[in-house]
Short mmCIF file of C-alpha atoms and ligand atoms in Angstrom, two decimals:
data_model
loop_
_atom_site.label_atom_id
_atom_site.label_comp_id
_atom_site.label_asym_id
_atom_site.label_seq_id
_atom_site.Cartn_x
_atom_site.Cartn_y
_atom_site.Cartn_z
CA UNK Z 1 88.42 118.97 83.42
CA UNK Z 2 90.28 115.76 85.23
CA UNK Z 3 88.33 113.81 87.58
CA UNK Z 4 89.24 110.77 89.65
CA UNK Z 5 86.53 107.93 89.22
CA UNK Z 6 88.28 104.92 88.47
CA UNK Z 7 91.90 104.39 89.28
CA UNK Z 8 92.34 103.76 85.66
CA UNK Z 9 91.92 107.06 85.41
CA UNK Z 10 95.47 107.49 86.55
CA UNK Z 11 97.94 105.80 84.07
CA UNK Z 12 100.72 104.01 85.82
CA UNK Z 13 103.38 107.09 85.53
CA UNK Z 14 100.71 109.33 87.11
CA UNK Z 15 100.24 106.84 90.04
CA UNK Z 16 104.15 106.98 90.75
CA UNK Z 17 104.25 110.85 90.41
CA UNK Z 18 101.15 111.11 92.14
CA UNK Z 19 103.79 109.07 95.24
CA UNK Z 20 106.68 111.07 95.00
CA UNK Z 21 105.13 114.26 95.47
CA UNK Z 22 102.87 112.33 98.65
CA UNK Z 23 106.61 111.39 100.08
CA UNK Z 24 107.92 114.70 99.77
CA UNK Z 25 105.14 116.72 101.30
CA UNK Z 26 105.87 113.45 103.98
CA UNK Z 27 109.47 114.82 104.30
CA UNK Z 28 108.72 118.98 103.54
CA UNK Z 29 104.97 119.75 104.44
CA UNK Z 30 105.91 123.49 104.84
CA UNK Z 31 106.45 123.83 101.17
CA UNK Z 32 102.82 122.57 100.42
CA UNK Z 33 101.29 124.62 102.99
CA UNK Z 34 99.97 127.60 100.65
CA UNK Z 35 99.31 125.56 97.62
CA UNK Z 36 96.00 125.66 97.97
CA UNK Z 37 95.54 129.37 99.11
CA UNK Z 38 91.95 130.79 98.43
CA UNK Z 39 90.41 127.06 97.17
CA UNK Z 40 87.70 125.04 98.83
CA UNK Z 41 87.03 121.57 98.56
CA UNK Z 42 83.68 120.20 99.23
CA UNK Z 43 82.92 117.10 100.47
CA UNK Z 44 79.58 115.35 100.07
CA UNK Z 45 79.09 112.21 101.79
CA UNK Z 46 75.78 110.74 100.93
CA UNK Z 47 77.35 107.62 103.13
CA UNK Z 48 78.85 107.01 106.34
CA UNK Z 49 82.76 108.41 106.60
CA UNK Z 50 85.56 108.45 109.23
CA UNK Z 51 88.76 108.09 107.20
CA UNK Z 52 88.11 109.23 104.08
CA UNK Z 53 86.44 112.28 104.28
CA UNK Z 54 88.65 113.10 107.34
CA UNK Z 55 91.46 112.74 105.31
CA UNK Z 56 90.32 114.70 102.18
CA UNK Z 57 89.59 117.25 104.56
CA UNK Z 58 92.75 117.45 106.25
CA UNK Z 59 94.32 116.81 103.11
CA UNK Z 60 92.78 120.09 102.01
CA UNK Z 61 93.35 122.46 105.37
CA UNK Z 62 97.05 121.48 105.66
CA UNK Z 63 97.48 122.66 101.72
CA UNK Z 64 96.13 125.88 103.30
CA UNK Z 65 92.19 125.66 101.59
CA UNK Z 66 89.68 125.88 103.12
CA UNK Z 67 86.68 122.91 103.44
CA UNK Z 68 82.69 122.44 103.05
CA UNK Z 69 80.71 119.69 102.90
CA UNK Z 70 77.57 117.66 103.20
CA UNK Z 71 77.25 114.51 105.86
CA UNK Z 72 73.98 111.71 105.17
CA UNK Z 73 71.05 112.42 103.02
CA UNK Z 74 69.14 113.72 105.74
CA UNK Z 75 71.15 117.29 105.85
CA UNK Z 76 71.11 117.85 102.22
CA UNK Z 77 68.03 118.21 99.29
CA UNK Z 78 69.07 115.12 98.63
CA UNK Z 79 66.58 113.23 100.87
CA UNK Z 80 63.29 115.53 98.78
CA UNK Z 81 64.98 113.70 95.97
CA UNK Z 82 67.43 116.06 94.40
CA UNK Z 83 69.50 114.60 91.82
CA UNK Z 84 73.31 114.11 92.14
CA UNK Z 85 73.64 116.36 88.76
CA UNK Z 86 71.61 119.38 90.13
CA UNK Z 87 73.56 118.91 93.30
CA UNK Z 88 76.82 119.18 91.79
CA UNK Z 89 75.93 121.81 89.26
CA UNK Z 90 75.25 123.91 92.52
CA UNK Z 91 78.41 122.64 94.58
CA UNK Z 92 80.37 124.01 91.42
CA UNK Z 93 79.03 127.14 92.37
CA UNK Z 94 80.86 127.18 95.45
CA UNK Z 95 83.62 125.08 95.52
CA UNK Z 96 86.46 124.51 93.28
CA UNK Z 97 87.23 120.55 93.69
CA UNK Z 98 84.51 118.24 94.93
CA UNK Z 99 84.98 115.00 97.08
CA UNK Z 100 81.73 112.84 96.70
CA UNK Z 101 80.27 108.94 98.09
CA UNK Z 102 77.56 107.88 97.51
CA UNK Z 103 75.20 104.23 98.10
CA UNK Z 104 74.46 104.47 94.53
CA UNK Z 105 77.29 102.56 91.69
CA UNK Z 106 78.32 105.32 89.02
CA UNK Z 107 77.09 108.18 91.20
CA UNK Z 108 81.05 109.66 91.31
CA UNK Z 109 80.86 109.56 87.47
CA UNK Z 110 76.95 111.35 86.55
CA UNK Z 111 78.92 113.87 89.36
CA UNK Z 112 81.86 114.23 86.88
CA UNK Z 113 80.25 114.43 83.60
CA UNK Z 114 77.90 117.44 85.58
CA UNK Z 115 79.83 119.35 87.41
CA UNK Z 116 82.05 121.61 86.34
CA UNK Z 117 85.17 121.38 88.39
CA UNK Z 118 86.87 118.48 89.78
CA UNK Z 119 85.56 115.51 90.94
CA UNK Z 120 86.92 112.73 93.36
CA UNK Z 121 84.90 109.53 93.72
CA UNK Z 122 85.28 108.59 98.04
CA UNK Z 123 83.38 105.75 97.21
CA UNK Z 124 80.12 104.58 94.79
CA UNK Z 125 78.06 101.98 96.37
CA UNK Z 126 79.98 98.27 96.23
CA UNK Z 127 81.94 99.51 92.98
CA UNK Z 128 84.91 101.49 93.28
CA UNK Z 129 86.94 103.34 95.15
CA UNK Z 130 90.26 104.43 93.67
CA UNK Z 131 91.75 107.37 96.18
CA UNK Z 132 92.09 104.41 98.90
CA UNK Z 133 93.84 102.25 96.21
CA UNK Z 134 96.11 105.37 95.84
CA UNK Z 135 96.86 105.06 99.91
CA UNK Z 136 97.06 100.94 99.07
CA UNK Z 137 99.91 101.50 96.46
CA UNK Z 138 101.84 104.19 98.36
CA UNK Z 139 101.70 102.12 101.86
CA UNK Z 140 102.93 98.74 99.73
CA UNK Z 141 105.40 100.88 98.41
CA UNK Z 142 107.10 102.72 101.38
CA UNK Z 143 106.67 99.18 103.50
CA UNK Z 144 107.65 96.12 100.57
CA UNK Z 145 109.97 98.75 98.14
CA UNK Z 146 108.24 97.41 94.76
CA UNK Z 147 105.00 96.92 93.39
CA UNK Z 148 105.86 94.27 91.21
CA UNK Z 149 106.14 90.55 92.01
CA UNK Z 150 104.19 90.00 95.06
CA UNK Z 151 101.66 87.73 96.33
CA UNK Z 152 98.47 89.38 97.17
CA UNK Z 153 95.98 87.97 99.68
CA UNK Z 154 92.49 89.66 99.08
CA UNK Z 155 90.27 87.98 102.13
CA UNK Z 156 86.75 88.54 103.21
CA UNK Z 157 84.27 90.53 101.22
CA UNK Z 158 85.05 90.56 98.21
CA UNK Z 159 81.80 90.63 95.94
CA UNK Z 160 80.83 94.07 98.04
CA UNK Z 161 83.84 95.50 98.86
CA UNK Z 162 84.74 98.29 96.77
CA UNK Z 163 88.22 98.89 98.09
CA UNK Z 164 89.36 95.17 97.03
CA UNK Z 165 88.12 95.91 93.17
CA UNK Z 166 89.91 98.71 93.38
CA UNK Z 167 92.86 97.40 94.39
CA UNK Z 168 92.99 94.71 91.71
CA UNK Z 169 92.48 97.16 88.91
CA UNK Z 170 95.38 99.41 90.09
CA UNK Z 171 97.77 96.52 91.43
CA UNK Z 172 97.55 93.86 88.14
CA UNK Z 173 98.97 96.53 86.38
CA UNK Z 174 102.12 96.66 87.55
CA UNK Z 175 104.16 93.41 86.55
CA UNK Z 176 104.37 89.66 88.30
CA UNK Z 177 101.76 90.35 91.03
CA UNK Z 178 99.49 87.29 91.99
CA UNK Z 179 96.67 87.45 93.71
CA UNK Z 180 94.86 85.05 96.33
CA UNK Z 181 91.30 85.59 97.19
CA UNK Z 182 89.62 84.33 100.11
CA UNK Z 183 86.29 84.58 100.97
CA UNK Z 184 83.33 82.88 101.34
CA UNK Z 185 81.17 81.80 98.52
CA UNK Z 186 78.55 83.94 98.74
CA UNK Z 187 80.90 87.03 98.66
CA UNK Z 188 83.69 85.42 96.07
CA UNK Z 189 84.71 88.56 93.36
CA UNK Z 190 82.31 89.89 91.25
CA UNK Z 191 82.61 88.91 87.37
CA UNK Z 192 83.96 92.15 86.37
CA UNK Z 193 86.83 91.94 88.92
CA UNK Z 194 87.30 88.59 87.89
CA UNK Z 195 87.50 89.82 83.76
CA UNK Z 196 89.99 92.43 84.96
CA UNK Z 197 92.55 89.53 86.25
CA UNK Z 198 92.08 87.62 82.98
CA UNK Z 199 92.56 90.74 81.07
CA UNK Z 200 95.98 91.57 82.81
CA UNK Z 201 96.76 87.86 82.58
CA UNK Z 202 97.27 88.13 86.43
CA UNK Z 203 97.66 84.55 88.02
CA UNK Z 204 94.81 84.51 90.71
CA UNK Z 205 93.11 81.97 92.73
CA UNK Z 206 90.12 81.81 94.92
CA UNK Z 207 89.95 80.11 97.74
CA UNK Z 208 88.14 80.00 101.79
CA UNK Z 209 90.81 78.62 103.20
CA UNK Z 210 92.42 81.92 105.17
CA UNK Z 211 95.04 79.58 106.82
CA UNK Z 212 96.04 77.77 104.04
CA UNK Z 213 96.50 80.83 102.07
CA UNK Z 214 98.68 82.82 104.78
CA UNK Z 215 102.28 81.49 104.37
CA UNK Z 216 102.28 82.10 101.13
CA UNK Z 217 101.43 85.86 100.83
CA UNK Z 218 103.82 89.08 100.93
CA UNK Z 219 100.73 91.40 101.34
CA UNK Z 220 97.42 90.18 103.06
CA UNK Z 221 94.66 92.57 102.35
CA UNK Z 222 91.84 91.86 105.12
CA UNK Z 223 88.15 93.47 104.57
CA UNK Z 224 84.75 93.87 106.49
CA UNK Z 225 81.78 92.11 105.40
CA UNK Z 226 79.68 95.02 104.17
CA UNK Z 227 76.48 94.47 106.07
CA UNK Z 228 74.68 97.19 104.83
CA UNK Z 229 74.80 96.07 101.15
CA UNK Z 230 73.97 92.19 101.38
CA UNK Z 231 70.42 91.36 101.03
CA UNK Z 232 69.10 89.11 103.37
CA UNK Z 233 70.38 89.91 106.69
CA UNK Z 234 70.63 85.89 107.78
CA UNK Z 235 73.20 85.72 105.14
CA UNK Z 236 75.19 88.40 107.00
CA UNK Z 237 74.80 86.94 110.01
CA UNK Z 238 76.03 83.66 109.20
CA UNK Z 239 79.07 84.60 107.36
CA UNK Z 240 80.10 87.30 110.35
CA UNK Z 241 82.85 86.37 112.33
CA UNK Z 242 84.53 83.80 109.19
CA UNK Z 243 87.90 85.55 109.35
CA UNK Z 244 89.42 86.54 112.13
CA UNK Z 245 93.52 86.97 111.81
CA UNK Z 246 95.11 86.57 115.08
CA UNK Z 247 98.21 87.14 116.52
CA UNK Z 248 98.54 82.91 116.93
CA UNK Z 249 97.58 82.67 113.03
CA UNK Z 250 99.55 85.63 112.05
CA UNK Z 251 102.88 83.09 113.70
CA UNK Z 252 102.34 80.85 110.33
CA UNK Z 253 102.94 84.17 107.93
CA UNK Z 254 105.90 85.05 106.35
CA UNK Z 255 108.24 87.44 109.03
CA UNK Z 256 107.68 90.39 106.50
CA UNK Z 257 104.81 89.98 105.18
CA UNK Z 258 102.36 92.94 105.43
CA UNK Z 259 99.01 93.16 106.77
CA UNK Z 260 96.86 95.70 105.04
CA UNK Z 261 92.79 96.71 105.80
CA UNK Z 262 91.11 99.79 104.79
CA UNK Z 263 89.34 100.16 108.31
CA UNK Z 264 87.06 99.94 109.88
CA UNK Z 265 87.56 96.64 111.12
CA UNK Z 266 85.22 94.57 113.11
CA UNK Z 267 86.64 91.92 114.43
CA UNK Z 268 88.46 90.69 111.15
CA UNK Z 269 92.04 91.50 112.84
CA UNK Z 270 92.08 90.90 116.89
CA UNK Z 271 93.48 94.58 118.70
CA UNK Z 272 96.62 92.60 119.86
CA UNK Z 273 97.55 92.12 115.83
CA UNK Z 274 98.52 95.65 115.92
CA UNK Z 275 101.37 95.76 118.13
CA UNK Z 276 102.94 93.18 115.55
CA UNK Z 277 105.30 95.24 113.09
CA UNK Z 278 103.44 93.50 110.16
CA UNK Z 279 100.44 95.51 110.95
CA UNK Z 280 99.67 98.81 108.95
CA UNK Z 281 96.50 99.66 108.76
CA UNK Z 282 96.75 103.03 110.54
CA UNK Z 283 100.37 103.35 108.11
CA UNK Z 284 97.36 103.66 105.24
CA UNK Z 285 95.59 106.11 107.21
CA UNK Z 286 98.37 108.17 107.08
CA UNK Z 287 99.27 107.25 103.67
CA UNK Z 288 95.81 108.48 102.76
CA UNK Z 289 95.97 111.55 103.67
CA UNK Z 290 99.70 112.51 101.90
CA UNK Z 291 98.26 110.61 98.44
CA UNK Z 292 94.78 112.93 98.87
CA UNK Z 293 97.18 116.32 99.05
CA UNK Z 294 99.27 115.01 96.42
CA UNK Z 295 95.56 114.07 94.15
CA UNK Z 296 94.42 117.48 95.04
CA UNK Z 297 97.57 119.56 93.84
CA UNK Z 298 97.68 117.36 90.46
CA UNK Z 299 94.27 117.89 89.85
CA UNK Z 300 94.25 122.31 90.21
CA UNK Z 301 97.11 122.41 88.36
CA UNK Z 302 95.51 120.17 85.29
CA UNK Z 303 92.69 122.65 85.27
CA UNK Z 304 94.96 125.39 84.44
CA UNK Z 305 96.28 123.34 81.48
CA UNK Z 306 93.31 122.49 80.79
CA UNK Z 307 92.87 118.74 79.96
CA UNK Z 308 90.58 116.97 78.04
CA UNK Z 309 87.17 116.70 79.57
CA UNK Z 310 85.32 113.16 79.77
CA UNK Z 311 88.74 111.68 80.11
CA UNK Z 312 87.75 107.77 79.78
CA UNK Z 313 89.55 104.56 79.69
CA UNK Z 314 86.48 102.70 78.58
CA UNK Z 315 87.11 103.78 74.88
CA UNK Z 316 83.64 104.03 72.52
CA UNK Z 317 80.43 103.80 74.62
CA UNK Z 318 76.60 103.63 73.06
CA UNK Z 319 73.32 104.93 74.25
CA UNK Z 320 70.36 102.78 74.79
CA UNK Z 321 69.17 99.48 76.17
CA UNK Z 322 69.39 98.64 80.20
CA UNK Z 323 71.14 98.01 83.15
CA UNK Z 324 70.02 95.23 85.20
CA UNK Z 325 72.18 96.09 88.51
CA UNK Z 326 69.81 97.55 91.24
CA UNK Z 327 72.82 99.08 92.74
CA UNK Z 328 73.47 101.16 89.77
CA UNK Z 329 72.61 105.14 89.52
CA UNK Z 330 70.56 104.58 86.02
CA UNK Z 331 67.63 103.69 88.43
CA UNK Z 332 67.33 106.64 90.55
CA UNK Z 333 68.97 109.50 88.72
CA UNK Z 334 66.39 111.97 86.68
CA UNK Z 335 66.54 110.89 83.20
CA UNK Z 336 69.98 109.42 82.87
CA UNK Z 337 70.33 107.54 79.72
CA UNK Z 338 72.11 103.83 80.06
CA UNK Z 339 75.09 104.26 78.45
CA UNK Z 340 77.48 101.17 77.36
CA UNK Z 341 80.65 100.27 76.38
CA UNK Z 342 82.35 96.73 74.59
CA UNK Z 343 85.37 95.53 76.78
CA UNK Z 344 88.11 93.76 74.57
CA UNK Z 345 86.33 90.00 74.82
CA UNK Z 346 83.41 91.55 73.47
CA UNK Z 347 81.06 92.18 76.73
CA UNK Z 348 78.71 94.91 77.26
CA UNK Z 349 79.24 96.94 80.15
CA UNK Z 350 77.22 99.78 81.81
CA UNK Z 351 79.35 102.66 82.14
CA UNK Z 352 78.59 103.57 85.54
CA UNK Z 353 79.23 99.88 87.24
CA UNK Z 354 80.53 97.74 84.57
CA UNK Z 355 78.05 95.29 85.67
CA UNK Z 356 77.89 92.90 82.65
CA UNK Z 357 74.80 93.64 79.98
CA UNK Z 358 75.33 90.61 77.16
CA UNK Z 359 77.95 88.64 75.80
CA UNK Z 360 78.33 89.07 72.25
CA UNK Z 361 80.69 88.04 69.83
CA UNK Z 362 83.73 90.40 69.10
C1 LIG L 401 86.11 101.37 103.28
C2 LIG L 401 84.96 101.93 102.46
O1 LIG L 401 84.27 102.84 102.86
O2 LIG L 401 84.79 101.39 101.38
N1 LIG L 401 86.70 102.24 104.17
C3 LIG L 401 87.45 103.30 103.74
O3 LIG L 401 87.07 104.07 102.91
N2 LIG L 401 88.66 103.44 104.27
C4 LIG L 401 85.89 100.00 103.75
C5 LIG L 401 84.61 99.61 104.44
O4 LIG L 401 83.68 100.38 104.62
O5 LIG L 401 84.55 98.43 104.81
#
């Protein structure tokens, strides 16, 4: 069974595919309309959701399925403390392709190695969240023509933002990007986002400095600060408000230079930004949506030929020891085993949120 956890997942020829189909159901959405005849999708969204389940759902309905789904913890057995396993194992029962976030890092992948159709990951915890990197790639395509060669600014929160990792793992693949990452301090990129740069041998620098940054960038990627996933609520409250891209700072970018945020926004980009042709946020809204249908088609018709279950890019993994992230689903899900793998420099990583275990030698 294929599942979508990681946007390694997808190789590089899959992501392209994946965004011709998306621009020809764009052009021809009548010839997609009965593709999904007679299938449901359910969506369970353990965390609050405007765009992306909206958009799996419609994503689903104009296919011609059908949709079911689960909104908060409250509605669901998950607040008496139901696993995510049993709660997939019974989704499977009446679904045939299952959309899931979740608070909890890894949570997208115990649902993938459980259940026994399809799984999308909308989202697990502060980790990843590869089906709006899919709506990043085919929005930088349509608006800059090439995925190759650009300047990426990455600005805001970056240690908690899962959409920003994402986006790194899926855009240093493609050749002669380089990356700029603002943010303060406190929120810089996590050390596994960091590993994947020096792994690609992306160029990337860090930085606070938003206007010092902005003339130099083709794309600039803005995100919220997450509030609801940093600690100590005075740290939030003094880093709110840092960015803010205006239409008076947006006057010292480049005349074709992008602006790109996954929404929702507050406050990071002022209302009168969007009238600017540089702005696309709701262009990735849209984007979403046509990627999701295209996801969902690939994704039936590799059950009928039947690929390789467990598909992982994380080669050899190895039972045993400990994760030390809070965040990550070894803590709350009924006996889940830690489970590790040995990234090329040598480093343990948990399986679930690649949060770093040990350095060892190679
Ligand atoms: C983001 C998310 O949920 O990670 N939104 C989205 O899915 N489009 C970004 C955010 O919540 O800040």
């Amino acid at each position: 069974m294929r599942s979508v956890i990681d946007i390694l997942d997808l190789s590089i020829e899959e992501i392209n595919s994946l965004m011709d189909i998306a621009i020809d159901i764009d052009t021809h959405p009548s010839k997609y309309a009965k593709s999904c005849e007679g299938k449901k999708m359910a969506t369970l969204f353990f965390e609050p959701s405007t765009r992306t389940r909206l958009s799996h759902e419609a994503a689903m309905l104009e296919l011609g399925g059908t949709v079911l789904g689960l909104t908060g913890t409250e509605s669901s057995s998950a607040i008496k403390g139901e696993s995510v396993a049993d709660t997939v194992k019974t989704v499977s029962c009446y679904a045939d392709i299952i959309a899931i976030r979740h608070s909890f890092e890894g949570a997208a992948l115990v649902a993938s190695k459980n259940a026994s159709i399809p799984v999308i990951n909308a989202g697990d915890g502060g980790h990843n969240h590869p089906t709006q990197t899919l709506a990043d790639i085919l929005t930088i395509y349509r608006e800059k023509g090439t995925l190759s060669g650009l300047t990426i600014g990455i600005c805001g929160d970056l240690k908690y933002g899962r959409t920003v990792h994402s986006l790194v793992n899926g855009m240093t693949r493609y050749e002669g990007n380089r990356f700029i990452c603002i943010s303060p301090e406190e929120l810089t990129i996590p050390e596994y986002t960091e590993h994947i740069f020096k792994e690609a041998g992306t160029e990337f620098e860090i930085t606070d400095n938003l206007e010092e940054a902005l003339p130099k960038l083709d794309i600039l990627y803005m995100t919220r600060i997450q509030k609801e996933r940093i600690e100590k609520p005075e740290l939030f409250e003094s880093l709110k408000g840092k960015y803010s891209l205006t239409v008076d700072n947006l006057a010292h970018a480049k005349p074709d230079m992008i602006v790109m945020h996954p929404l929702p926004r507050v406050n990071e980009i002022s209302v009168k930004v969007d009238d600017d042709p540089r702005a696309c946020y709701f262009k990735q809204c849209m984007n979403g949506k046509l990627i999701r249908m295209s996801l969902i088609l690939k994704l039936f018709d590799e059950m009928i030929i039947n690929t390789q279950k467990d598909f992982s890019p994380k080669g050899a993994t190895y039972f045993g020891g400990y994760c030390h992230n809070n965040k990550c689903i070894t803590h709350i899900e009924q006996e889940l085993e830690s489970q590790f793998y040995i990234d090329n420099d040598g480093v343990n990583r948990c399986i679930y949120c690649d949060y770093e275990i040990s350095k060892e030698a190679k």
